[in-house]
mmCIF file of C-alpha atoms in Angstrom:
data_model
loop_
_atom_site.group_PDB
_atom_site.id
_atom_site.type_symbol
_atom_site.label_atom_id
_atom_site.label_comp_id
_atom_site.label_asym_id
_atom_site.label_seq_id
_atom_site.Cartn_x
_atom_site.Cartn_y
_atom_site.Cartn_z
ATOM 1 C CA UNK A 1 0.000 0.000 0.000
ATOM 2 C CA UNK A 2 1.358 3.412 -1.035
ATOM 3 C CA UNK A 3 0.354 6.936 -0.068
ATOM 4 C CA UNK A 4 0.687 10.072 -2.173
ATOM 5 C CA UNK A 5 0.274 13.400 -0.340
ATOM 6 C CA UNK A 6 -0.098 17.083 -1.202
ATOM 7 C CA UNK A 7 -0.804 20.292 0.733
ATOM 8 C CA UNK A 8 -2.797 23.385 -0.174
ATOM 9 C CA UNK A 9 -2.231 26.555 1.873
ATOM 10 C CA UNK A 10 -5.178 28.897 2.336
ATOM 11 C CA UNK A 11 -6.073 32.170 4.011
ATOM 12 C CA UNK A 12 -9.257 32.306 6.075
ATOM 13 C CA UNK A 13 -11.537 35.177 5.281
ATOM 14 C CA UNK A 14 -13.540 36.410 8.209
ATOM 15 C CA UNK A 15 -16.459 38.752 7.987
ATOM 16 C CA UNK A 16 -16.536 39.135 11.774
ATOM 17 C CA UNK A 17 -15.962 42.594 13.156
ATOM 18 C CA UNK A 18 -14.955 43.100 16.775
ATOM 19 C CA UNK A 19 -16.619 45.570 19.142
ATOM 20 C CA UNK A 20 -14.233 48.311 18.024
ATOM 21 C CA UNK A 21 -15.133 47.890 14.363
ATOM 22 C CA UNK A 22 -11.957 46.000 13.345
ATOM 23 C CA UNK A 23 -11.790 42.826 11.322
ATOM 24 C CA UNK A 24 -9.522 40.102 12.706
ATOM 25 C CA UNK A 25 -6.276 39.308 10.936
ATOM 26 C CA UNK A 26 -6.730 36.609 8.294
ATOM 27 C CA UNK A 27 -5.298 33.271 9.389
ATOM 28 C CA UNK A 28 -3.364 30.902 7.210
ATOM 29 C CA UNK A 29 -4.169 27.211 7.377
ATOM 30 C CA UNK A 30 -3.571 24.119 5.246
ATOM 31 C CA UNK A 31 -5.720 21.414 3.734
ATOM 32 C CA UNK A 32 -3.789 18.180 3.265
ATOM 33 C CA UNK A 33 -4.923 15.331 1.028
ATOM 34 C CA UNK A 34 -3.610 11.813 0.637
ATOM 35 C CA UNK A 35 -4.557 9.013 -1.707
ATOM 36 C CA UNK A 36 -3.864 5.406 -0.772
ATOM 37 C CA UNK A 37 -3.184 3.077 -3.703
ATOM 38 C CA UNK A 38 -1.917 -0.478 -4.172
ATOM 39 C CA UNK A 39 -0.278 -0.658 -7.592
ATOM 40 C CA UNK A 40 2.089 1.829 -9.170
ATOM 41 C CA UNK A 41 0.485 1.163 -12.568
ATOM 42 C CA UNK A 42 -3.100 1.695 -11.404
ATOM 43 C CA UNK A 43 -5.241 4.789 -11.017
ATOM 44 C CA UNK A 44 -7.487 2.949 -8.520
ATOM 45 C CA UNK A 45 -7.794 4.606 -5.109
ATOM 46 C CA UNK A 46 -8.136 2.453 -2.029
ATOM 47 C CA UNK A 47 -8.930 5.499 0.109
ATOM 48 C CA UNK A 48 -8.738 9.274 0.110
ATOM 49 C CA UNK A 49 -7.923 11.181 3.306
ATOM 50 C CA UNK A 50 -8.065 14.900 4.009
ATOM 51 C CA UNK A 51 -7.198 16.894 7.119
ATOM 52 C CA UNK A 52 -7.119 20.562 7.965
ATOM 53 C CA UNK A 53 -4.125 21.944 9.831
ATOM 54 C CA UNK A 54 -5.173 25.129 11.558
ATOM 55 C CA UNK A 55 -1.772 26.456 12.547
ATOM 56 C CA UNK A 56 0.941 26.490 9.925
ATOM 57 C CA UNK A 57 4.397 27.958 10.332
ATOM 58 C CA UNK A 58 5.252 30.964 8.192
ATOM 59 C CA UNK A 59 7.300 30.311 5.083
ATOM 60 C CA UNK A 60 11.038 30.638 5.715
ATOM 61 C CA UNK A 61 13.400 30.392 2.732
ATOM 62 C CA UNK A 62 15.591 27.312 3.054
ATOM 63 C CA UNK A 63 13.423 25.841 5.814
ATOM 64 C CA UNK A 64 10.300 24.813 3.951
ATOM 65 C CA UNK A 65 10.147 21.569 5.927
ATOM 66 C CA UNK A 66 9.250 23.513 9.096
ATOM 67 C CA UNK A 67 6.065 24.620 7.371
ATOM 68 C CA UNK A 68 5.082 21.472 5.501
ATOM 69 C CA UNK A 69 6.302 18.567 7.659
ATOM 70 C CA UNK A 70 3.648 19.006 10.395
ATOM 71 C CA UNK A 71 0.989 19.029 7.679
ATOM 72 C CA UNK A 72 2.230 15.777 6.150
ATOM 73 C CA UNK A 73 2.449 14.122 9.575
ATOM 74 C CA UNK A 74 -1.117 15.167 10.431
ATOM 75 C CA UNK A 75 -2.373 13.352 7.333
ATOM 76 C CA UNK A 76 -0.164 10.283 7.798
ATOM 77 C CA UNK A 77 -1.590 9.816 11.319
ATOM 78 C CA UNK A 78 -5.027 9.216 9.761
ATOM 79 C CA UNK A 79 -3.857 6.387 7.495
ATOM 80 C CA UNK A 80 -4.071 2.801 8.759
ATOM 81 C CA UNK A 81 -2.395 0.523 8.166
ATOM 82 C CA UNK A 82 0.784 2.520 7.664
ATOM 83 C CA UNK A 83 1.804 2.833 4.026
ATOM 84 C CA UNK A 84 4.811 0.951 2.679
ATOM 85 C CA UNK A 85 5.880 3.950 0.555
ATOM 86 C CA UNK A 86 5.073 7.662 0.718
ATOM 87 C CA UNK A 87 5.182 9.933 -2.328
ATOM 88 C CA UNK A 88 5.384 13.702 -1.871
ATOM 89 C CA UNK A 89 5.073 16.619 -4.254
ATOM 90 C CA UNK A 90 8.590 18.022 -3.958
ATOM 91 C CA UNK A 91 12.124 16.975 -3.175
ATOM 92 C CA UNK A 92 13.506 14.452 -0.721
ATOM 93 C CA UNK A 93 17.059 15.653 -1.263
ATOM 94 C CA UNK A 94 18.305 18.877 -2.811
ATOM 95 C CA UNK A 95 20.980 19.463 -5.427
ATOM 96 C CA UNK A 96 24.136 17.587 -6.295
ATOM 97 C CA UNK A 97 25.171 17.337 -2.631
ATOM 98 C CA UNK A 98 21.787 15.831 -1.717
ATOM 99 C CA UNK A 99 21.118 18.200 1.153
ATOM 100 C CA UNK A 100 18.060 17.343 3.180
ATOM 101 C CA UNK A 101 14.807 18.412 1.604
ATOM 102 C CA UNK A 102 11.281 17.991 2.915
ATOM 103 C CA UNK A 103 11.203 14.264 2.171
ATOM 104 C CA UNK A 104 14.448 13.610 4.067
ATOM 105 C CA UNK A 105 12.979 15.213 7.179
ATOM 106 C CA UNK A 106 9.817 13.150 6.733
ATOM 107 C CA UNK A 107 11.808 9.931 6.275
ATOM 108 C CA UNK A 108 13.804 10.538 9.455
ATOM 109 C CA UNK A 109 10.781 11.652 11.480
ATOM 110 C CA UNK A 110 9.052 8.376 10.574
ATOM 111 C CA UNK A 111 12.004 6.405 11.950
ATOM 112 C CA UNK A 112 13.643 5.683 8.587
ATOM 113 C CA UNK A 113 11.284 2.746 8.085
ATOM 114 C CA UNK A 114 9.024 4.002 5.257
ATOM 115 C CA UNK A 115 10.681 4.879 1.927
ATOM 116 C CA UNK A 116 9.860 8.384 0.697
ATOM 117 C CA UNK A 117 9.818 9.371 -2.977
ATOM 118 C CA UNK A 118 9.696 12.981 -4.093
ATOM 119 C CA UNK A 119 8.288 14.000 -7.471
ATOM 120 C CA UNK A 120 9.039 17.605 -8.393
ATOM 121 C CA UNK A 121 7.780 19.509 -11.416
ATOM 122 C CA UNK A 122 10.522 22.133 -11.363
ATOM 123 C CA UNK A 123 14.263 21.674 -11.305
ATOM 124 C CA UNK A 124 16.040 22.741 -8.119
ATOM 125 C CA UNK A 125 19.531 24.260 -8.567
ATOM 126 C CA UNK A 126 22.176 21.601 -9.215
ATOM 127 C CA UNK A 127 19.695 18.728 -9.389
ATOM 128 C CA UNK A 128 21.611 15.851 -10.979
ATOM 129 C CA UNK A 129 20.544 14.694 -14.426
ATOM 130 C CA UNK A 130 20.182 11.221 -12.935
ATOM 131 C CA UNK A 131 17.016 12.458 -11.156
ATOM 132 C CA UNK A 132 15.199 13.208 -14.407
ATOM 133 C CA UNK A 133 12.300 10.994 -15.455
ATOM 134 C CA UNK A 134 10.558 11.517 -18.789
ATOM 135 C CA UNK A 135 7.012 10.228 -18.844
ATOM 136 C CA UNK A 136 4.691 9.761 -21.777
ATOM 137 C CA UNK A 137 5.462 11.982 -24.740
ATOM 138 C CA UNK A 138 6.645 14.881 -22.583
ATOM 139 C CA UNK A 139 9.876 16.608 -23.537
ATOM 140 C CA UNK A 140 10.152 17.990 -20.007
ATOM 141 C CA UNK A 141 11.107 15.711 -17.096
ATOM 142 C CA UNK A 142 9.852 15.375 -13.558
ATOM 143 C CA UNK A 143 12.582 15.190 -10.929
ATOM 144 C CA UNK A 144 12.663 12.170 -8.646
ATOM 145 C CA UNK A 145 14.555 11.951 -5.360
ATOM 146 C CA UNK A 146 14.223 9.447 -2.529
ATOM 147 C CA UNK A 147 15.348 7.940 0.751
ATOM 148 C CA UNK A 148 14.823 4.370 1.888
ATOM 149 C CA UNK A 149 15.284 2.904 -1.595
ATOM 150 C CA UNK A 150 17.682 3.384 -4.478
ATOM 151 C CA UNK A 151 17.164 6.204 -6.940
ATOM 152 C CA UNK A 152 16.729 3.649 -9.718
ATOM 153 C CA UNK A 153 13.937 1.910 -7.781
ATOM 154 C CA UNK A 154 12.201 5.233 -7.116
ATOM 155 C CA UNK A 155 12.512 6.283 -10.768
ATOM 156 C CA UNK A 156 11.044 2.952 -11.861
ATOM 157 C CA UNK A 157 8.063 3.456 -9.511
ATOM 158 C CA UNK A 158 7.414 6.942 -10.904
ATOM 159 C CA UNK A 159 8.005 5.873 -14.508
ATOM 160 C CA UNK A 160 5.434 3.093 -14.195
ATOM 161 C CA UNK A 161 2.798 5.159 -12.374
ATOM 162 C CA UNK A 162 -0.499 5.349 -14.196
ATOM 163 C CA UNK A 163 -0.990 8.134 -16.719
ATOM 164 C CA UNK A 164 0.203 9.042 -20.160
ATOM 165 C CA UNK A 165 1.344 12.551 -19.280
ATOM 166 C CA UNK A 166 4.339 14.075 -17.544
ATOM 167 C CA UNK A 167 2.747 14.063 -14.097
ATOM 168 C CA UNK A 168 1.194 10.742 -12.938
ATOM 169 C CA UNK A 169 -2.593 10.427 -12.676
ATOM 170 C CA UNK A 170 -2.654 10.048 -8.882
ATOM 171 C CA UNK A 171 -0.233 12.955 -8.403
ATOM 172 C CA UNK A 172 -2.679 15.161 -10.325
ATOM 173 C CA UNK A 173 -5.585 13.682 -8.404
ATOM 174 C CA UNK A 174 -4.121 14.372 -4.947
ATOM 175 C CA UNK A 175 -3.309 17.936 -6.000
ATOM 176 C CA UNK A 176 -6.955 18.401 -7.024
ATOM 177 C CA UNK A 177 -8.208 16.757 -3.825
ATOM 178 C CA UNK A 178 -6.383 19.157 -1.524
ATOM 179 C CA UNK A 179 -7.318 22.213 -3.602
ATOM 180 C CA UNK A 180 -10.995 21.280 -3.831
ATOM 181 C CA UNK A 181 -11.515 19.809 -0.370
ATOM 182 C CA UNK A 182 -13.520 21.746 2.151
ATOM 183 C CA UNK A 183 -11.713 22.370 5.408
ATOM 184 C CA UNK A 184 -12.599 19.659 7.931
ATOM 185 C CA UNK A 185 -12.655 22.311 10.658
ATOM 186 C CA UNK A 186 -13.073 26.015 10.221
ATOM 187 C CA UNK A 187 -9.844 27.691 11.351
#
């Protein structure tokens, strides 16, 4: 069983006005979606999970994991049994030196027992050519990084994922799920 996850950040809009005539500051929150699937080649969903994370850290350049990791963990806690592989929208490692990216922090936080694959649409500086995967008829690659399995194994998983286009069917689907999902709790 595999899990693919994505996060959508939102700003709450409040029409409330306090007793002094002021509107409260808008609050940022996240809606996280995950799709559980069995076969890399299939577009069949076993389950779809969504959670709302009311408090998200502000974006800090170079420390994206501080913002996104708690969101991913909140979703993973809702999935039973635990997945055998987790796929994220983004990088596990960064650049030629393979500095820790979001997926590396996730892999370590989960006790280094669940392989994590990152699929990124855009090239990060110094991403090795070996991370490129061309899918379908696309002339533009996706970038695959991983921990807990070899890069070749991760690339094979992504290459064989269902869909004839650059981005796999379930990667598109989880992106749509988190963007279209209603918050489970109003922040």
